[in-house]
Amino acid sequence: MVGSTTTTHRPQSPLSGAAARFAAATRTSGGALRLAEVPFLAQINVRLDPKGPAAEAVGLALGLQLPPEPDTAVQAGELTALSLGPDEWLVVGPPSTQADLEARIRTAVGEEPAAVTDVSAQRTTVLVAGPRARDLLAHGCSLDLHPRAFGPGRCAQTTLARAQVVLIGRERGFCVLVRSSFAGYLADWLLDAASEYV
């Protein structure tokens, strides 16, 4: 065909415009902070009876047990399961795995009553790490972020600078899952609050 061109459309992450500013803040903090977007993670919301057979079947299919206690997280390999409530979990995995994850969970659930929803496009993830990560987040979050109260294996639905987020404790910091529509606002807030440490 004369004059035809084939172009591949690459999706743009919600915070692609903030990448250079995150990198600059990380550099100028002298190791006190690390800020970066972790875009396009697979995110599958799962609602089911925690005491029913589907919960165990999903755990076996994913190779990690759905955590029974709210506000806790379990990680196995590249997958993390977050308990968001008594009968609700968010399964987070590597980019481009959402179709596979959703299919595995649906197959495991079988005919049991459950809701399995791909919410990958709903949120992006911001990594906030480094020795001053807790201090930075404490500027806008009312949770007790001390390691004894909110360390690795903990998660919470909360607000950060008035934006609704899912906060996950990690070994060296936090992951902040924020709705894509609030991502730019939260990035600006984080960079402004980080100016104290750069």
PDB file of C-alpha atoms in Angstrom, residues 1-167:
ATOM      1  CA  MET A   1       0.000   0.000   0.000  1.00  0.00           C
ATOM      2  CA  VAL A   2       1.483   3.307  -1.038  1.00  0.00           C
ATOM      3  CA  GLY A   3       1.996   5.816   1.750  1.00  0.00           C
ATOM      4  CA  SER A   4       0.919   3.470   4.550  1.00  0.00           C
ATOM      5  CA  THR A   5       2.922   3.260   7.738  1.00  0.00           C
ATOM      6  CA  THR A   6       2.595   0.966  10.675  1.00  0.00           C
ATOM      7  CA  THR A   7       2.969   2.554  14.069  1.00  0.00           C
ATOM      8  CA  THR A   8       2.968   0.857  17.399  1.00  0.00           C
ATOM      9  CA  HIS A   9       1.102   2.749  20.088  1.00  0.00           C
ATOM     10  CA  ARG A  10       2.901   2.530  23.404  1.00  0.00           C
ATOM     11  CA  PRO A  11       0.856   3.408  26.440  1.00  0.00           C
ATOM     12  CA  GLN A  12       2.066   6.360  28.448  1.00  0.00           C
ATOM     13  CA  SER A  13       2.242   6.017  32.201  1.00  0.00           C
ATOM     14  CA  PRO A  14       0.372   8.561  34.332  1.00  0.00           C
ATOM     15  CA  LEU A  15       3.651   9.907  35.738  1.00  0.00           C
ATOM     16  CA  SER A  16       5.917   9.739  32.697  1.00  0.00           C
ATOM     17  CA  GLY A  17       6.234  13.528  32.888  1.00  0.00           C
ATOM     18  CA  ALA A  18       7.479  13.333  36.482  1.00  0.00           C
ATOM     19  CA  ALA A  19      10.278  10.812  35.860  1.00  0.00           C
ATOM     20  CA  ALA A  20      13.016  13.421  35.413  1.00  0.00           C
ATOM     21  CA  ARG A  21      11.867  15.369  38.497  1.00  0.00           C
ATOM     22  CA  PHE A  22      11.767  12.179  40.583  1.00  0.00           C
ATOM     23  CA  ALA A  23      15.286  11.308  39.401  1.00  0.00           C
ATOM     24  CA  ALA A  24      16.562  14.805  40.184  1.00  0.00           C
ATOM     25  CA  ALA A  25      15.069  14.758  43.699  1.00  0.00           C
ATOM     26  CA  THR A  26      16.595  11.314  44.278  1.00  0.00           C
ATOM     27  CA  ARG A  27      20.042  12.519  43.166  1.00  0.00           C
ATOM     28  CA  THR A  28      20.024  15.756  45.144  1.00  0.00           C
ATOM     29  CA  SER A  29      18.791  14.075  48.336  1.00  0.00           C
ATOM     30  CA  GLY A  30      22.219  12.462  48.689  1.00  0.00           C
ATOM     31  CA  GLY A  31      20.720   9.037  49.330  1.00  0.00           C
ATOM     32  CA  ALA A  32      18.088  10.212  51.814  1.00  0.00           C
ATOM     33  CA  LEU A  33      15.210   9.559  49.401  1.00  0.00           C
ATOM     34  CA  ARG A  34      14.417   7.560  46.323  1.00  0.00           C
ATOM     35  CA  LEU A  35      11.332   8.501  44.316  1.00  0.00           C
ATOM     36  CA  ALA A  36      10.270   6.632  41.178  1.00  0.00           C
ATOM     37  CA  GLU A  37       7.148   5.536  39.374  1.00  0.00           C
ATOM     38  CA  VAL A  38       6.677   1.789  38.936  1.00  0.00           C
ATOM     39  CA  PRO A  39       4.195   1.894  36.043  1.00  0.00           C
ATOM     40  CA  PHE A  40       1.807  -0.623  34.524  1.00  0.00           C
ATOM     41  CA  LEU A  41       1.742  -3.177  37.352  1.00  0.00           C
ATOM     42  CA  ALA A  42      -0.967  -5.803  36.979  1.00  0.00           C
ATOM     43  CA  GLN A  43      -3.659  -5.323  39.633  1.00  0.00           C
ATOM     44  CA  ILE A  44      -6.536  -7.748  40.108  1.00  0.00           C
ATOM     45  CA  ASN A  45      -9.220  -7.055  42.702  1.00  0.00           C
ATOM     46  CA  VAL A  46     -10.672 -10.219  44.244  1.00  0.00           C
ATOM     47  CA  ARG A  47     -13.745 -10.501  46.454  1.00  0.00           C
ATOM     48  CA  LEU A  48     -14.789 -13.853  47.859  1.00  0.00           C
ATOM     49  CA  ASP A  49     -15.594 -15.727  51.060  1.00  0.00           C
ATOM     50  CA  PRO A  50     -12.289 -16.007  52.960  1.00  0.00           C
ATOM     51  CA  LYS A  51     -13.458 -19.230  54.602  1.00  0.00           C
ATOM     52  CA  GLY A  52     -14.791 -20.819  51.420  1.00  0.00           C
ATOM     53  CA  PRO A  53     -12.961 -23.240  49.122  1.00  0.00           C
ATOM     54  CA  ALA A  54     -12.258 -20.519  46.543  1.00  0.00           C
ATOM     55  CA  ALA A  55      -9.821 -18.685  48.838  1.00  0.00           C
ATOM     56  CA  GLU A  56      -7.605 -21.743  49.194  1.00  0.00           C
ATOM     57  CA  ALA A  57      -7.915 -22.572  45.488  1.00  0.00           C
ATOM     58  CA  VAL A  58      -6.831 -19.063  44.497  1.00  0.00           C
ATOM     59  CA  GLY A  59      -3.870 -19.291  46.855  1.00  0.00           C
ATOM     60  CA  LEU A  60      -2.781 -22.574  45.283  1.00  0.00           C
ATOM     61  CA  ALA A  61      -3.229 -21.197  41.753  1.00  0.00           C
ATOM     62  CA  LEU A  62      -1.100 -18.145  42.502  1.00  0.00           C
ATOM     63  CA  GLY A  63       1.474 -19.833  44.698  1.00  0.00           C
ATOM     64  CA  LEU A  64       0.768 -17.482  47.593  1.00  0.00           C
ATOM     65  CA  GLN A  65      -1.846 -17.544  50.311  1.00  0.00           C
ATOM     66  CA  LEU A  66      -4.389 -14.720  50.345  1.00  0.00           C
ATOM     67  CA  PRO A  67      -3.612 -13.026  53.693  1.00  0.00           C
ATOM     68  CA  PRO A  68      -6.525 -13.593  56.106  1.00  0.00           C
ATOM     69  CA  GLU A  69      -5.868 -10.534  58.288  1.00  0.00           C
ATOM     70  CA  PRO A  70      -6.907  -7.109  56.937  1.00  0.00           C
ATOM     71  CA  ASP A  71      -4.136  -4.586  56.246  1.00  0.00           C
ATOM     72  CA  THR A  72      -1.510  -7.259  55.679  1.00  0.00           C
ATOM     73  CA  ALA A  73       0.462  -8.180  52.566  1.00  0.00           C
ATOM     74  CA  VAL A  74       2.024 -11.445  51.435  1.00  0.00           C
ATOM     75  CA  GLN A  75       4.677 -11.661  48.729  1.00  0.00           C
ATOM     76  CA  ALA A  76       5.863 -14.678  46.774  1.00  0.00           C
ATOM     77  CA  GLY A  77       8.190 -14.163  43.828  1.00  0.00           C
ATOM     78  CA  GLU A  78       6.857 -11.329  41.687  1.00  0.00           C
ATOM     79  CA  LEU A  79       3.326 -11.454  43.132  1.00  0.00           C
ATOM     80  CA  THR A  80       1.956  -9.614  46.147  1.00  0.00           C
ATOM     81  CA  ALA A  81      -1.489 -10.117  47.687  1.00  0.00           C
ATOM     82  CA  LEU A  82      -2.861  -7.257  49.780  1.00  0.00           C
ATOM     83  CA  SER A  83      -5.743  -7.766  52.183  1.00  0.00           C
ATOM     84  CA  LEU A  84      -7.953  -4.684  51.849  1.00  0.00           C
ATOM     85  CA  GLY A  85     -10.848  -5.933  53.961  1.00  0.00           C
ATOM     86  CA  PRO A  86     -12.461  -9.065  55.403  1.00  0.00           C
ATOM     87  CA  ASP A  87     -13.375 -10.384  51.938  1.00  0.00           C
ATOM     88  CA  GLU A  88     -11.319  -8.233  49.557  1.00  0.00           C
ATOM     89  CA  TRP A  89      -7.788  -8.558  48.187  1.00  0.00           C
ATOM     90  CA  LEU A  90      -5.663  -6.859  45.580  1.00  0.00           C
ATOM     91  CA  VAL A  91      -3.247  -9.136  43.721  1.00  0.00           C
ATOM     92  CA  VAL A  92      -0.346  -7.149  42.251  1.00  0.00           C
ATOM     93  CA  GLY A  93       2.016  -8.569  39.653  1.00  0.00           C
ATOM     94  CA  PRO A  94       4.476  -7.578  36.936  1.00  0.00           C
ATOM     95  CA  PRO A  95       3.370  -5.486  33.960  1.00  0.00           C
ATOM     96  CA  SER A  96       1.426  -7.236  31.184  1.00  0.00           C
ATOM     97  CA  THR A  97       0.441 -10.208  33.374  1.00  0.00           C
ATOM     98  CA  GLN A  98      -3.083  -9.038  34.236  1.00  0.00           C
ATOM     99  CA  ALA A  99      -4.858 -11.236  31.664  1.00  0.00           C
ATOM    100  CA  ASP A 100      -2.995 -14.328  32.867  1.00  0.00           C
ATOM    101  CA  LEU A 101      -3.565 -13.494  36.546  1.00  0.00           C
ATOM    102  CA  GLU A 102      -7.261 -12.838  36.022  1.00  0.00           C
ATOM    103  CA  ALA A 103      -7.670 -16.105  34.079  1.00  0.00           C
ATOM    104  CA  ARG A 104      -5.830 -18.124  36.753  1.00  0.00           C
ATOM    105  CA  ILE A 105      -7.940 -16.621  39.528  1.00  0.00           C
ATOM    106  CA  ARG A 106     -11.221 -17.119  37.645  1.00  0.00           C
ATOM    107  CA  THR A 107     -10.319 -20.744  36.894  1.00  0.00           C
ATOM    108  CA  ALA A 108      -9.447 -21.347  40.549  1.00  0.00           C
ATOM    109  CA  VAL A 109     -12.694 -19.757  41.750  1.00  0.00           C
ATOM    110  CA  GLY A 110     -14.762 -21.974  39.466  1.00  0.00           C
ATOM    111  CA  GLU A 111     -18.451 -21.799  40.334  1.00  0.00           C
ATOM    112  CA  GLU A 112     -17.928 -20.306  43.793  1.00  0.00           C
ATOM    113  CA  PRO A 113     -19.441 -16.840  44.346  1.00  0.00           C
ATOM    114  CA  ALA A 114     -16.721 -14.251  43.734  1.00  0.00           C
ATOM    115  CA  ALA A 115     -15.900 -11.019  41.931  1.00  0.00           C
ATOM    116  CA  VAL A 116     -12.635 -10.862  39.986  1.00  0.00           C
ATOM    117  CA  THR A 117     -11.864  -7.511  38.348  1.00  0.00           C
ATOM    118  CA  ASP A 118      -8.847  -6.230  36.437  1.00  0.00           C
ATOM    119  CA  VAL A 119      -8.170  -2.762  37.890  1.00  0.00           C
ATOM    120  CA  SER A 120      -4.663  -2.368  36.450  1.00  0.00           C
ATOM    121  CA  ALA A 121      -5.509   0.822  34.556  1.00  0.00           C
ATOM    122  CA  GLN A 122      -7.073   2.398  37.626  1.00  0.00           C
ATOM    123  CA  ARG A 123      -3.848   3.107  39.551  1.00  0.00           C
ATOM    124  CA  THR A 124      -0.145   3.657  39.139  1.00  0.00           C
ATOM    125  CA  THR A 125       2.528   2.984  41.744  1.00  0.00           C
ATOM    126  CA  VAL A 126       5.095   5.325  43.260  1.00  0.00           C
ATOM    127  CA  LEU A 127       8.120   3.968  45.095  1.00  0.00           C
ATOM    128  CA  VAL A 128       9.106   6.081  48.109  1.00  0.00           C
ATOM    129  CA  ALA A 129      12.282   4.678  49.645  1.00  0.00           C
ATOM    130  CA  GLY A 130      15.383   5.701  51.540  1.00  0.00           C
ATOM    131  CA  PRO A 131      16.152   6.669  55.157  1.00  0.00           C
ATOM    132  CA  ARG A 132      13.802   9.689  55.042  1.00  0.00           C
ATOM    133  CA  ALA A 133      10.872   7.930  53.322  1.00  0.00           C
ATOM    134  CA  ARG A 134       8.833   7.645  56.541  1.00  0.00           C
ATOM    135  CA  ASP A 135       9.458  11.294  57.405  1.00  0.00           C
ATOM    136  CA  LEU A 136       8.363  12.366  53.942  1.00  0.00           C
ATOM    137  CA  LEU A 137       5.120  10.371  54.016  1.00  0.00           C
ATOM    138  CA  ALA A 138       4.372  11.460  57.588  1.00  0.00           C
ATOM    139  CA  HIS A 139       3.926  15.018  56.276  1.00  0.00           C
ATOM    140  CA  GLY A 140       0.678  13.947  54.615  1.00  0.00           C
ATOM    141  CA  CYS A 141      -0.414  10.649  56.177  1.00  0.00           C
ATOM    142  CA  SER A 142      -2.027  10.203  59.590  1.00  0.00           C
ATOM    143  CA  LEU A 143      -0.974   6.548  59.986  1.00  0.00           C
ATOM    144  CA  ASP A 144       1.746   5.587  62.442  1.00  0.00           C
ATOM    145  CA  LEU A 145       4.509   4.671  60.004  1.00  0.00           C
ATOM    146  CA  HIS A 146       7.042   3.574  62.615  1.00  0.00           C
ATOM    147  CA  PRO A 147       8.527   0.185  61.622  1.00  0.00           C
ATOM    148  CA  ARG A 148       6.920  -1.468  64.670  1.00  0.00           C
ATOM    149  CA  ALA A 149       3.465  -0.364  63.470  1.00  0.00           C
ATOM    150  CA  PHE A 150       3.849  -0.304  59.688  1.00  0.00           C
ATOM    151  CA  GLY A 151       6.747  -2.331  58.406  1.00  0.00           C
ATOM    152  CA  PRO A 152       7.134  -4.914  55.654  1.00  0.00           C
ATOM    153  CA  GLY A 153       4.044  -7.065  55.330  1.00  0.00           C
ATOM    154  CA  ARG A 154       1.652  -4.231  56.202  1.00  0.00           C
ATOM    155  CA  CYS A 155      -0.676  -2.333  53.884  1.00  0.00           C
ATOM    156  CA  ALA A 156      -3.543   0.111  54.297  1.00  0.00           C
ATOM    157  CA  GLN A 157      -6.115   2.034  52.355  1.00  0.00           C
ATOM    158  CA  THR A 158      -5.545   5.578  53.575  1.00  0.00           C
ATOM    159  CA  THR A 159      -5.114   9.159  52.451  1.00  0.00           C
ATOM    160  CA  LEU A 160      -1.832  10.800  51.578  1.00  0.00           C
ATOM    161  CA  ALA A 161      -2.025  14.559  51.092  1.00  0.00           C
ATOM    162  CA  ARG A 162      -5.818  14.097  50.842  1.00  0.00           C
ATOM    163  CA  ALA A 163      -5.488  11.629  47.947  1.00  0.00           C
ATOM    164  CA  GLN A 164      -6.840   8.127  48.479  1.00  0.00           C
ATOM    165  CA  VAL A 165      -4.026   5.594  48.201  1.00  0.00           C
ATOM    166  CA  VAL A 166      -3.084   2.049  49.059  1.00  0.00           C
ATOM    167  CA  LEU A 167       0.147   2.159  51.062  1.00  0.00           C
TER     168      LEU A 167
END
